[in-house]
């Protein structure tokens, strides 16, 4: 009960304090997981076309800008962290435009007008953003009728911060996934390698679909992706990695 009250009260925070660590750790082109799983999944869901206008919500230091620009799509990234936006401009200025802003309450800007975008996305950012409903309402407002939204996140059914992990069943020789809670909404402080704290939000899967629908966005696809790129040792670990997805992708269309 207490956790739920905290969850409802908390608003998402900028990653400014950890910007240096995050941009260094993930690199200009994104981390191993960005490059091998998350970005390919997002691009598959979005089906971007040349000439389309695309909004990257919670864009961080802009790792999505180069692959989007390469498709001939016009990119605008928005993030709450001025240092990450400065880093994005430093590396990717020829790939798009970058703005400081809160995606739950977007600033007035000529690039962020109602219906200005064909597509929008949250790449590994939606679980750091609260309130969810306000972020999705703003995303829907940016899209034209028929516009597409995609989001990629750590799978909320299996990767719950501090409430899930791997276990070993000695008798069956089985690596299993353990969940300690799922339906409770949680605001979880995360330590960024001693560089500061960020806040992550766990919500059950139904919350995402409910909030999308409430914002006038109809879900059109879902894809769950396992991490087959790691170096799992032994059959039991390989099987577990294949069985329990790391990322969830959702796509939706704005109703006319
Ligand atoms: C895990 S990082 C992901 C960044 C980027 N999409 C990537 O994949 O590298 C989450 C980002 O969400 C941003 N963020 C959190 N709350 C936000 C809000 N209300 N509006 C805009 N950005 C926000 C943080 O500043 C941070 O850069």
XYZ file of N, CA and C and ligand atoms in Angstrom:
795
model
N 0.832 -1.203 0.000
C 0.000 0.000 0.000
C 0.873 1.262 0.000
N 1.884 1.268 0.897
C 2.787 2.414 0.968
C 3.493 2.618 -0.357
N 3.952 1.481 -0.957
C 4.699 1.574 -2.209
C 3.831 2.186 -3.296
N 2.543 1.793 -3.304
C 1.658 2.296 -4.342
C 1.453 3.809 -4.184
N 1.330 4.278 -2.902
C 1.159 5.718 -2.680
C 2.388 6.472 -3.183
N 3.595 5.954 -2.866
C 4.824 6.595 -3.335
C 4.847 6.634 -4.851
N 4.473 5.530 -5.449
C 4.470 5.417 -6.902
C 3.617 6.529 -7.506
N 2.418 6.705 -6.960
C 1.507 7.689 -7.533
C 2.008 9.117 -7.344
N 2.743 9.349 -6.255
C 3.219 10.704 -5.960
C 4.446 11.098 -6.782
N 5.251 10.082 -7.142
C 6.551 10.384 -7.742
C 6.411 10.815 -9.194
N 7.167 11.826 -9.576
C 7.288 12.173 -10.998
C 8.679 11.778 -11.454
N 8.787 11.418 -12.731
C 10.082 10.940 -13.217
C 11.133 12.042 -13.156
N 12.390 11.592 -13.104
C 13.496 12.534 -12.953
C 14.389 12.491 -14.177
N 15.080 13.593 -14.371
C 16.083 13.661 -15.425
C 17.279 12.781 -15.059
N 17.973 12.308 -16.062
C 19.202 11.543 -15.829
C 20.429 12.455 -15.890
N 20.229 13.744 -15.617
C 21.344 14.677 -15.720
C 22.513 14.286 -14.807
N 22.186 13.888 -13.572
C 23.254 13.580 -12.609
C 24.106 12.389 -13.065
N 23.524 11.500 -13.853
C 24.277 10.303 -14.278
C 24.625 10.371 -15.777
N 24.453 11.562 -16.356
C 24.629 11.706 -17.814
C 26.028 11.278 -18.260
N 27.028 11.698 -17.513
C 28.409 11.400 -17.899
C 28.633 9.885 -17.904
N 28.183 9.252 -16.804
C 28.330 7.796 -16.711
C 27.535 7.110 -17.844
N 26.262 7.526 -18.044
C 25.409 6.803 -18.992
C 25.930 6.916 -20.431
N 26.324 8.120 -20.827
C 26.774 8.269 -22.217
C 28.108 7.548 -22.423
N 28.949 7.529 -21.363
C 30.227 6.803 -21.469
C 30.013 5.309 -21.490
N 29.140 4.835 -20.619
C 28.894 3.388 -20.521
C 28.249 2.848 -21.799
N 27.232 3.568 -22.297
C 26.524 3.004 -23.456
C 27.220 3.365 -24.770
N 28.029 4.425 -24.776
C 28.774 4.775 -25.987
C 27.917 5.529 -26.988
N 28.565 6.114 -27.964
C 27.881 6.953 -28.952
C 26.817 6.180 -29.747
N 27.068 4.914 -30.014
C 26.125 4.103 -30.804
C 25.247 3.203 -29.948
N 25.297 3.360 -28.628
C 24.465 2.547 -27.753
C 25.229 1.345 -27.223
N 24.649 0.735 -26.191
C 25.277 -0.410 -25.534
C 25.123 -1.664 -26.406
N 25.763 -2.736 -25.979
C 25.610 -4.044 -26.635
C 24.118 -4.397 -26.790
N 23.330 -4.191 -25.719
C 21.896 -4.541 -25.789
C 21.120 -3.614 -26.718
N 21.502 -2.344 -26.756
C 20.874 -1.441 -27.732
C 21.086 -1.994 -29.146
N 22.370 -2.244 -29.443
C 22.733 -2.566 -30.840
C 22.207 -3.927 -31.279
N 22.238 -4.910 -30.364
C 21.876 -6.265 -30.793
C 20.380 -6.542 -30.677
N 19.693 -5.915 -29.694
C 18.297 -6.292 -29.457
C 17.319 -5.113 -29.490
N 17.577 -4.091 -28.689
C 16.538 -3.064 -28.475
C 16.296 -2.203 -29.715
N 17.374 -1.711 -30.341
C 17.187 -0.846 -31.520
C 16.593 -1.647 -32.692
N 17.131 -2.848 -33.022
C 16.494 -3.624 -34.100
C 15.016 -3.913 -33.831
N 14.662 -4.208 -32.571
C 13.256 -4.472 -32.236
C 12.406 -3.224 -32.459
N 12.893 -2.082 -32.004
C 12.121 -0.847 -32.166
C 11.924 -0.512 -33.645
N 12.997 -0.648 -34.428
C 12.891 -0.305 -35.861
C 11.943 -1.266 -36.577
N 11.964 -2.524 -36.162
C 11.026 -3.500 -36.754
C 9.576 -3.107 -36.450
N 9.316 -2.672 -35.226
C 7.947 -2.306 -34.843
C 7.504 -1.015 -35.540
N 8.439 -0.075 -35.728
C 8.065 1.237 -36.258
C 7.839 1.256 -37.763
N 8.595 0.415 -38.493
C 8.491 0.401 -39.968
C 8.571 1.818 -40.545
N 9.646 2.525 -40.220
C 9.811 3.916 -40.652
C 9.979 4.013 -42.166
N 9.488 5.116 -42.699
C 9.641 5.359 -44.146
C 10.364 6.688 -44.359
N 11.010 6.775 -45.508
C 11.711 8.018 -45.854
C 10.702 9.166 -45.881
N 11.118 10.295 -45.325
C 10.263 11.490 -45.345
C 9.337 11.591 -44.144
N 9.188 10.505 -43.375
C 8.315 10.578 -42.200
C 8.990 11.398 -41.101
N 8.152 11.930 -40.202
C 8.669 12.691 -39.057
C 8.548 11.827 -37.811
N 9.630 11.764 -37.037
C 9.723 10.815 -35.919
C 10.140 11.524 -34.629
N 9.428 11.254 -33.532
C 9.771 11.824 -32.213
C 10.288 10.727 -31.297
N 11.501 10.923 -30.757
C 12.152 9.975 -29.839
C 11.991 10.537 -28.425
N 11.126 9.906 -27.626
C 10.721 10.477 -26.335
C 11.517 9.844 -25.199
N 12.283 10.670 -24.484
C 13.262 10.150 -23.518
C 14.462 9.647 -24.309
N 14.999 10.550 -25.152
C 15.981 10.135 -26.179
C 17.383 9.957 -25.631
N 17.631 10.386 -24.353
C 18.981 10.284 -23.807
C 19.969 11.047 -24.669
N 21.118 10.436 -24.970
C 22.136 11.127 -25.780
C 22.018 10.774 -27.262
N 20.815 10.328 -27.653
C 20.468 10.309 -29.075
C 20.995 9.131 -29.889
N 21.150 7.976 -29.261
C 21.744 6.850 -30.014
C 20.840 6.367 -31.158
N 19.557 6.728 -31.078
C 18.632 6.284 -32.126
C 18.674 7.183 -33.372
N 19.255 8.362 -33.223
C 19.214 9.328 -34.338
C 19.908 8.809 -35.607
N 21.124 8.238 -35.523
C 21.776 7.811 -36.782
C 20.998 6.731 -37.555
N 20.549 5.635 -36.897
C 19.818 4.641 -37.702
C 18.495 5.169 -38.267
N 17.863 6.112 -37.566
C 16.605 6.691 -38.072
C 16.908 7.601 -39.272
N 17.936 8.438 -39.133
C 18.289 9.359 -40.227
C 18.725 8.578 -41.469
N 19.373 7.448 -41.237
C 19.832 6.613 -42.363
C 18.665 6.121 -43.230
N 17.482 6.004 -42.618
C 16.297 5.564 -43.370
C 15.621 6.730 -44.092
N 16.163 7.945 -43.913
C 15.560 9.114 -44.566
C 14.414 9.695 -43.758
N 14.286 9.264 -42.480
C 13.217 9.758 -41.596
C 13.737 10.979 -40.839
N 12.840 11.954 -40.608
C 13.253 13.200 -39.932
C 13.088 13.035 -38.423
N 14.184 13.199 -37.706
C 14.278 12.846 -36.281
C 14.239 14.073 -35.373
N 13.393 13.985 -34.304
C 13.441 14.967 -33.209
C 13.510 14.178 -31.899
N 14.510 14.447 -31.076
C 14.647 13.769 -29.778
C 14.354 14.746 -28.649
N 13.655 14.245 -27.601
C 13.333 15.070 -26.428
C 13.765 14.325 -25.176
N 14.451 15.020 -24.271
C 14.832 14.409 -22.992
C 14.887 15.492 -21.925
N 14.653 15.042 -20.700
C 14.638 15.941 -19.550
C 16.050 16.341 -19.119
N 17.065 15.610 -19.548
C 18.428 15.830 -19.052
C 19.228 16.742 -19.994
N 19.486 18.006 -19.597
C 20.234 18.923 -20.480
C 21.602 18.377 -20.875
N 22.281 17.669 -19.965
C 23.631 17.173 -20.319
C 23.562 16.086 -21.386
N 22.519 15.252 -21.337
C 22.392 14.221 -22.376
C 22.029 14.860 -23.712
N 21.200 15.895 -23.673
C 20.839 16.597 -24.913
C 22.078 17.290 -25.496
N 22.914 17.869 -24.625
C 24.149 18.516 -25.112
C 25.042 17.472 -25.786
N 25.124 16.298 -25.178
C 25.933 15.201 -25.742
C 25.354 14.748 -27.092
N 24.021 14.660 -27.156
C 23.361 14.264 -28.409
C 23.683 15.268 -29.520
N 23.616 16.547 -29.180
C 23.893 17.585 -30.198
C 25.349 17.512 -30.639
N 26.237 17.214 -29.681
C 27.678 17.164 -29.985
C 27.978 16.065 -31.014
N 27.308 14.906 -30.845
C 27.645 13.762 -31.706
C 26.727 13.595 -32.915
N 25.477 14.034 -32.778
C 24.494 13.642 -33.795
C 23.770 14.817 -34.441
N 24.383 16.005 -34.409
C 23.655 17.184 -34.884
C 23.223 17.032 -36.348
N 23.981 16.272 -37.153
C 23.577 16.140 -38.564
C 22.491 15.076 -38.761
N 22.133 14.372 -37.656
C 21.117 13.328 -37.783
C 19.727 13.777 -37.320
N 19.633 14.928 -36.645
C 18.309 15.347 -36.193
C 18.375 16.547 -35.281
N 17.225 16.865 -34.659
C 17.128 17.991 -33.729
C 16.900 17.427 -32.331
N 17.454 18.080 -31.313
C 17.365 17.595 -29.936
C 16.879 18.721 -29.031
N 15.879 18.406 -28.194
C 15.280 19.423 -27.332
C 15.237 18.941 -25.891
N 15.481 19.849 -24.947
C 15.272 19.541 -23.531
C 13.781 19.697 -23.256
N 13.180 18.695 -22.627
C 11.761 18.814 -22.312
C 11.263 17.616 -21.543
N 10.149 17.828 -20.853
C 9.501 16.769 -20.072
C 8.415 16.157 -20.950
N 8.529 14.869 -21.260
C 7.566 14.262 -22.187
C 6.205 13.998 -21.531
N 6.092 14.230 -20.203
C 4.763 14.133 -19.588
C 4.041 15.479 -19.663
N 4.761 16.498 -20.090
C 4.192 17.853 -20.163
C 5.101 18.650 -21.091
N 4.964 18.424 -22.382
C 5.946 18.938 -23.345
C 5.954 20.463 -23.401
N 7.146 21.041 -23.603
C 7.212 22.496 -23.703
C 6.586 22.972 -25.012
N 6.177 24.223 -25.024
C 5.698 24.781 -26.296
C 6.904 25.007 -27.180
N 6.870 24.442 -28.367
C 7.992 24.573 -29.294
C 7.452 24.332 -30.685
N 7.990 25.058 -31.656
C 7.435 24.927 -33.021
C 7.634 23.521 -33.596
N 8.605 22.753 -33.060
C 8.799 21.387 -33.561
C 7.860 20.387 -32.892
N 7.182 20.806 -31.812
C 6.388 19.854 -31.016
C 4.898 20.179 -31.057
N 4.411 20.551 -32.224
C 3.000 20.929 -32.302
C 2.117 19.695 -32.470
N 0.860 19.853 -32.142
C -0.114 18.768 -32.199
C -0.181 18.186 -33.612
N -0.089 16.862 -33.702
C -0.219 16.169 -34.989
C 0.975 16.316 -35.902
N 2.123 16.794 -35.368
C 3.278 17.082 -36.239
C 4.059 15.830 -36.654
N 3.785 14.689 -36.037
C 4.623 13.502 -36.275
C 3.832 12.325 -36.863
N 4.528 11.565 -37.706
C 3.961 10.317 -38.240
C 4.214 9.162 -37.284
N 5.326 9.244 -36.556
C 5.738 8.144 -35.679
C 6.395 8.714 -34.416
N 6.336 7.910 -33.343
C 6.997 8.306 -32.093
C 7.391 7.033 -31.360
N 8.363 7.159 -30.429
C 8.804 5.957 -29.711
C 9.392 6.303 -28.350
N 9.330 5.314 -27.476
C 10.047 5.334 -26.201
C 11.016 4.157 -26.260
N 12.306 4.438 -26.389
C 13.313 3.371 -26.416
C 13.926 3.255 -25.027
N 13.592 2.201 -24.314
C 14.111 1.950 -22.959
C 13.962 3.179 -22.059
N 12.922 3.959 -22.284
C 12.718 5.149 -21.440
C 11.397 5.106 -20.681
N 10.394 4.371 -21.184
C 9.059 4.476 -20.582
C 9.060 4.013 -19.120
N 9.956 3.066 -18.760
C 9.992 2.592 -17.372
C 10.745 3.554 -16.448
N 11.268 4.641 -17.029
C 11.900 5.680 -16.206
C 11.018 6.914 -16.142
N 9.819 6.830 -16.732
C 8.954 8.002 -16.862
C 7.660 7.790 -16.080
N 7.268 8.791 -15.320
C 6.032 8.753 -14.547
C 5.445 10.168 -14.508
N 4.131 10.313 -14.617
C 3.096 9.312 -14.802
C 3.031 8.803 -16.257
N 2.826 7.509 -16.371
C 2.703 6.849 -17.671
C 1.589 7.486 -18.515
N 0.442 7.699 -17.883
C -0.736 8.180 -18.619
C -0.444 9.527 -19.286
N 0.266 10.403 -18.559
C 0.540 11.737 -19.117
C 1.536 11.655 -20.273
N 2.512 10.743 -20.153
C 3.490 10.574 -21.246
C 2.789 10.064 -22.509
N 1.869 9.123 -22.333
C 1.201 8.567 -23.520
C 0.199 9.557 -24.119
N -0.407 10.368 -23.274
C -1.297 11.418 -23.812
C -0.494 12.416 -24.653
N 0.693 12.778 -24.183
C 1.529 13.714 -24.941
C 2.011 13.072 -26.250
N 2.378 11.784 -26.176
C 2.808 11.083 -27.399
C 1.667 11.059 -28.407
N 0.464 10.768 -27.927
C -0.702 10.710 -28.824
C -0.987 12.089 -29.413
N -0.802 13.119 -28.607
C -1.055 14.486 -29.101
C -0.094 14.837 -30.233
N 1.167 14.393 -30.123
C 2.152 14.713 -31.169
C 1.836 14.024 -32.493
N 1.169 12.858 -32.417
C 0.949 12.053 -33.631
C -0.245 12.549 -34.430
N -0.132 12.438 -35.748
C -1.298 12.681 -36.606
C -2.241 11.472 -36.494
N -3.517 11.613 -36.827
C -4.395 10.432 -36.857
C -3.782 9.373 -37.769
N -3.754 8.127 -37.330
C -3.125 7.057 -38.108
C -1.627 6.948 -37.837
N -1.081 7.889 -37.038
C 0.344 7.846 -36.702
C 0.654 6.657 -35.798
N 1.933 6.223 -35.795
C 2.327 4.996 -35.078
C 3.241 5.292 -33.904
N 3.007 4.534 -32.824
C 3.861 4.627 -31.636
C 4.452 3.258 -31.351
N 5.720 3.213 -30.945
C 6.306 1.941 -30.486
C 7.058 2.197 -29.195
N 7.107 1.179 -28.346
C 7.936 1.277 -27.144
C 8.624 -0.048 -26.884
N 9.876 0.069 -26.464
C 10.657 -1.122 -26.092
C 11.085 -0.939 -24.652
N 10.863 -1.981 -23.863
C 11.175 -1.893 -22.426
C 11.696 -3.234 -21.920
N 12.328 -3.219 -20.752
C 12.637 -4.488 -20.092
C 11.307 -5.181 -19.848
N 11.253 -6.492 -20.056
C 9.956 -7.162 -19.997
C 9.347 -7.044 -18.597
N 8.182 -6.354 -18.479
C 7.646 -6.095 -17.133
C 7.121 -7.346 -16.429
N 6.955 -8.440 -17.154
C 6.468 -9.666 -16.502
C 7.606 -10.484 -15.892
N 8.827 -10.283 -16.381
C 9.935 -11.162 -15.949
C 11.118 -10.411 -15.360
N 11.243 -9.116 -15.672
C 12.441 -8.362 -15.249
C 11.988 -7.216 -14.352
N 11.601 -7.547 -13.151
C 11.065 -6.552 -12.229
C 12.187 -6.162 -11.267
N 12.609 -4.895 -11.281
C 13.750 -4.513 -10.446
C 13.563 -4.926 -8.995
N 14.554 -5.611 -8.483
C 14.603 -6.087 -7.080
C 13.535 -7.115 -6.728
N 12.690 -7.488 -7.666
C 11.613 -8.437 -7.364
C 11.666 -9.665 -8.264
N 12.749 -9.840 -9.000
C 12.864 -11.019 -9.865
C 14.334 -11.396 -9.984
N 14.572 -12.656 -10.318
C 15.957 -13.099 -10.474
C 15.996 -14.552 -10.897
N 17.197 -15.064 -11.048
C 17.348 -16.470 -11.428
C 17.502 -17.328 -10.183
N 16.979 -18.564 -10.259
C 17.191 -19.532 -9.186
C 17.623 -20.854 -9.792
N 18.117 -21.734 -8.943
C 18.596 -23.038 -9.419
C 17.873 -24.137 -8.665
N 17.173 -25.017 -9.397
C 16.476 -26.167 -8.813
C 17.426 -27.360 -8.904
N 18.024 -27.695 -7.773
C 19.059 -28.743 -7.734
C 18.484 -30.086 -8.204
N 17.279 -30.417 -7.688
C 16.669 -31.722 -7.986
C 16.408 -31.924 -9.469
N 15.932 -30.874 -10.124
C 15.569 -30.995 -11.546
C 16.676 -30.507 -12.479
N 17.746 -29.966 -11.915
C 18.827 -29.435 -12.751
C 18.289 -28.335 -13.650
N 17.533 -27.429 -13.044
C 16.764 -26.465 -13.838
C 17.048 -25.031 -13.368
N 17.384 -24.169 -14.310
C 17.483 -22.730 -14.017
C 16.079 -22.159 -14.135
N 15.578 -21.550 -13.057
C 14.208 -21.017 -13.118
C 14.210 -19.514 -12.867
N 13.127 -18.858 -13.264
C 12.961 -17.421 -13.042
C 12.068 -17.267 -11.826
N 12.514 -16.478 -10.879
C 11.771 -16.288 -9.638
C 11.146 -14.896 -9.631
N 9.855 -14.806 -9.333
C 9.191 -13.506 -9.202
C 8.686 -13.359 -7.779
N 9.028 -12.265 -7.131
C 8.569 -12.049 -5.758
C 7.326 -11.176 -5.707
N 7.113 -10.367 -6.736
C 5.859 -9.619 -6.849
C 5.692 -9.221 -8.303
N 4.477 -8.897 -8.697
C 4.231 -8.502 -10.087
C 3.149 -7.420 -10.185
N 1.998 -7.621 -9.526
C 0.889 -6.688 -9.719
C 1.092 -5.354 -9.002
N 1.927 -5.327 -7.980
C 2.164 -4.065 -7.261
C 2.970 -3.110 -8.122
N 2.517 -1.878 -8.221
C 3.286 -0.841 -8.923
C 4.396 -0.376 -7.994
N 5.591 -0.210 -8.543
C 6.737 0.125 -7.697
C 7.526 1.286 -8.288
N 7.990 2.160 -7.417
C 8.986 3.177 -7.801
C 10.285 2.731 -7.149
N 11.263 2.344 -7.967
C 12.472 1.707 -7.431
C 13.694 2.595 -7.699
N 14.364 3.068 -6.646
C 15.610 3.825 -6.876
C 16.700 2.878 -7.378
N 17.395 3.282 -8.429
C 18.445 2.432 -9.020
C 19.790 3.140 -8.887
N 20.784 2.430 -8.399
C 22.138 2.985 -8.293
C 22.831 2.869 -9.645
N 23.321 3.982 -10.155
C 24.020 3.960 -11.443
C 25.520 3.882 -11.188
N 25.982 2.724 -10.825
C 27.408 2.456 -10.616
C 28.106 3.522 -9.792
N 27.477 3.882 -8.675
C 28.091 4.849 -7.767
C 28.069 6.281 -8.278
N 27.451 6.521 -9.435
C 27.474 7.866 -10.024
C 26.238 8.684 -9.647
N 25.268 8.042 -9.008
C 24.037 8.747 -8.671
C 22.885 7.762 -8.707
N 21.692 8.283 -8.473
C 20.518 7.406 -8.419
C 19.516 7.831 -9.475
N 18.912 6.851 -10.109
C 17.795 7.144 -11.015
C 16.583 6.400 -10.459
N 15.433 6.691 -11.050
C 14.208 6.064 -10.559
C 13.615 5.221 -11.671
N 13.272 3.966 -11.344
C 12.636 3.104 -12.337
C 11.241 2.756 -11.837
N 10.305 2.597 -12.767
C 8.916 2.328 -12.389
C 8.479 0.975 -12.915
N 8.037 0.121 -11.995
C 7.453 -1.139 -12.444
C 5.940 -1.014 -12.454
N 5.357 -1.435 -13.597
C 3.890 -1.536 -13.706
C 3.568 -2.844 -14.373
N 2.440 -3.475 -13.994
C 2.074 -4.700 -14.710
C 1.728 -4.389 -16.168
N 1.849 -5.385 -17.010
C 1.650 -5.216 -18.453
C 0.309 -4.543 -18.783
N -0.744 -4.925 -18.048
C -2.073 -4.372 -18.324
C -2.115 -2.858 -18.235
N -1.271 -2.266 -17.374
C -1.260 -0.805 -17.238
C -0.865 -0.131 -18.546
N 0.084 -0.750 -19.279
C 0.543 -0.141 -20.536
C -0.584 -0.143 -21.572
N -1.273 -1.288 -21.661
C -2.345 -1.395 -22.657
C -3.502 -0.466 -22.284
N -3.822 -0.417 -20.995
C -4.915 0.457 -20.535
C -4.580 1.922 -20.824
N -3.340 2.327 -20.520
C -2.957 3.739 -20.727
C -2.896 4.082 -22.222
N -2.441 3.131 -23.049
C -2.427 3.376 -24.498
C -3.856 3.605 -24.985
N -4.762 2.721 -24.597
C -6.153 2.851 -25.035
C -6.758 4.167 -24.564
N -6.480 4.532 -23.305
C -7.045 5.770 -22.749
C -6.543 6.991 -23.525
N -5.335 6.885 -24.100
C -4.772 8.011 -24.865
C -5.232 7.993 -26.328
N -6.094 7.032 -26.682
C -6.573 6.960 -28.069
C -5.618 6.224 -28.982
N -4.809 5.331 -28.392
C -3.832 4.550 -29.167
C -4.224 3.067 -29.089
N -4.492 2.463 -30.220
C -4.914 1.052 -30.236
C -3.695 0.167 -30.466
N -3.525 -0.842 -29.611
C -2.369 -1.743 -29.732
C -2.510 -2.566 -31.010
N -1.437 -2.591 -31.809
C -1.475 -3.341 -33.073
C -0.434 -4.453 -33.116
N 0.425 -4.520 -32.112
C 1.433 -5.585 -32.136
C 2.201 -5.671 -30.843
N 2.724 -6.865 -30.586
C 3.531 -7.105 -29.392
C 4.619 -8.098 -29.784
N 5.850 -7.833 -29.342
C 6.919 -8.779 -29.634
C 7.824 -8.913 -28.407
N 8.128 -10.161 -28.066
C 8.955 -10.447 -26.895
C 10.263 -11.049 -27.372
N 11.373 -10.505 -26.875
C 12.679 -10.882 -27.416
C 13.569 -11.436 -26.307
N 14.132 -12.595 -26.577
C 15.043 -13.225 -25.607
C 16.474 -12.791 -25.884
N 17.304 -12.873 -24.855
C 18.717 -12.516 -25.000
C 19.512 -13.764 -25.377
N 19.733 -13.924 -26.671
C 20.505 -15.083 -27.126
C 21.934 -14.663 -27.447
N 22.270 -13.403 -27.053
C 23.589 -12.895 -27.403
C 24.593 -13.086 -26.265
N 24.073 -13.426 -25.053
C 24.949 -13.548 -23.892
C 25.782 -14.813 -23.962
N 26.644 -14.938 -22.968
C 27.496 -16.129 -22.963
C 27.042 -17.058 -21.848
N 25.856 -17.651 -22.027
C 25.355 -18.560 -21.015
C 26.128 -19.871 -21.083
N 26.519 -20.352 -19.904
C 27.261 -21.611 -19.854
C 26.309 -22.748 -19.542
N 26.367 -23.766 -20.312
C 25.606 -24.968 -19.995
C 24.190 -24.934 -20.545
N 23.631 -26.145 -20.662
C 22.303 -26.291 -21.282
C 21.199 -25.597 -20.494
N 21.255 -25.722 -19.166
C 20.178 -25.158 -18.337
C 20.125 -23.634 -18.491
N 21.278 -22.982 -18.497
C 21.301 -21.516 -18.631
C 20.870 -21.087 -20.024
N 21.293 -21.835 -21.026
C 20.910 -21.498 -22.410
C 19.401 -21.624 -22.586
N 18.848 -22.704 -22.019
C 17.397 -22.919 -22.119
C 16.643 -21.780 -21.419
N 17.111 -21.409 -20.225
C 16.443 -20.334 -19.467
C 16.502 -19.022 -20.253
N 17.644 -18.738 -20.869
C 17.777 -17.489 -21.640
C 16.814 -17.490 -22.819
N 16.594 -18.658 -23.417
C 15.657 -18.754 -24.556
C 14.205 -18.622 -24.117
N 13.897 -19.077 -22.893
C 12.506 -19.155 -22.438
C 11.946 -17.851 -21.884
N 12.828 -17.021 -21.279
C 12.323 -15.841 -20.589
C 12.816 -14.582 -21.291
N 11.902 -13.862 -21.963
C 12.338 -12.719 -22.755
C 12.950 -11.610 -21.908
N 13.921 -10.916 -22.489
C 14.557 -9.769 -21.838
C 13.756 -8.496 -22.127
N 13.357 -8.335 -23.391
C 12.671 -7.108 -23.792
C 11.254 -7.382 -24.288
N 10.402 -6.377 -24.080
C 9.043 -6.389 -24.628
C 8.914 -5.185 -25.562
N 8.361 -5.420 -26.750
C 8.051 -4.324 -27.672
C 6.555 -4.257 -27.884
N 5.999 -3.040 -27.840
C 4.573 -2.843 -28.117
C 4.447 -1.817 -29.225
N 3.488 -2.024 -30.111
C 3.210 -0.945 -31.069
C 1.726 -0.637 -31.085
N 1.427 0.618 -31.440
C 0.040 1.089 -31.395
C -0.166 2.132 -32.490
N -1.428 2.332 -32.835
C -1.744 3.336 -33.859
C -2.738 4.347 -33.278
N -2.560 5.599 -33.658
C -3.499 6.627 -33.157
C -4.804 6.558 -33.933
N -5.878 6.400 -33.172
C -7.185 6.299 -33.824
C -7.568 7.648 -34.429
N -8.249 7.606 -35.557
C -8.527 8.832 -36.326
C -9.573 9.732 -35.706
C 17.437 4.580 -19.700
S 17.551 6.207 -20.340
C 17.199 5.818 -22.055
C 17.700 6.874 -22.985
C 17.673 6.487 -24.474
N 16.339 6.273 -24.975
C 18.537 5.277 -24.715
O 17.995 4.198 -25.010
O 19.774 5.406 -24.605
C 16.012 6.960 -19.797
C 15.893 8.434 -20.184
O 14.594 8.914 -19.865
C 14.737 10.310 -19.538
N 13.540 10.769 -18.837
C 13.049 10.381 -17.637
N 11.908 11.040 -17.368
C 11.677 11.867 -18.434
C 10.649 12.787 -18.755
N 9.619 12.983 -17.933
N 10.725 13.460 -19.929
C 11.772 13.260 -20.777
N 12.756 12.385 -20.528
C 12.713 11.696 -19.378
C 16.000 10.349 -18.701
O 16.564 11.654 -18.588
C 16.876 9.365 -19.465
O 17.676 10.018 -20.431
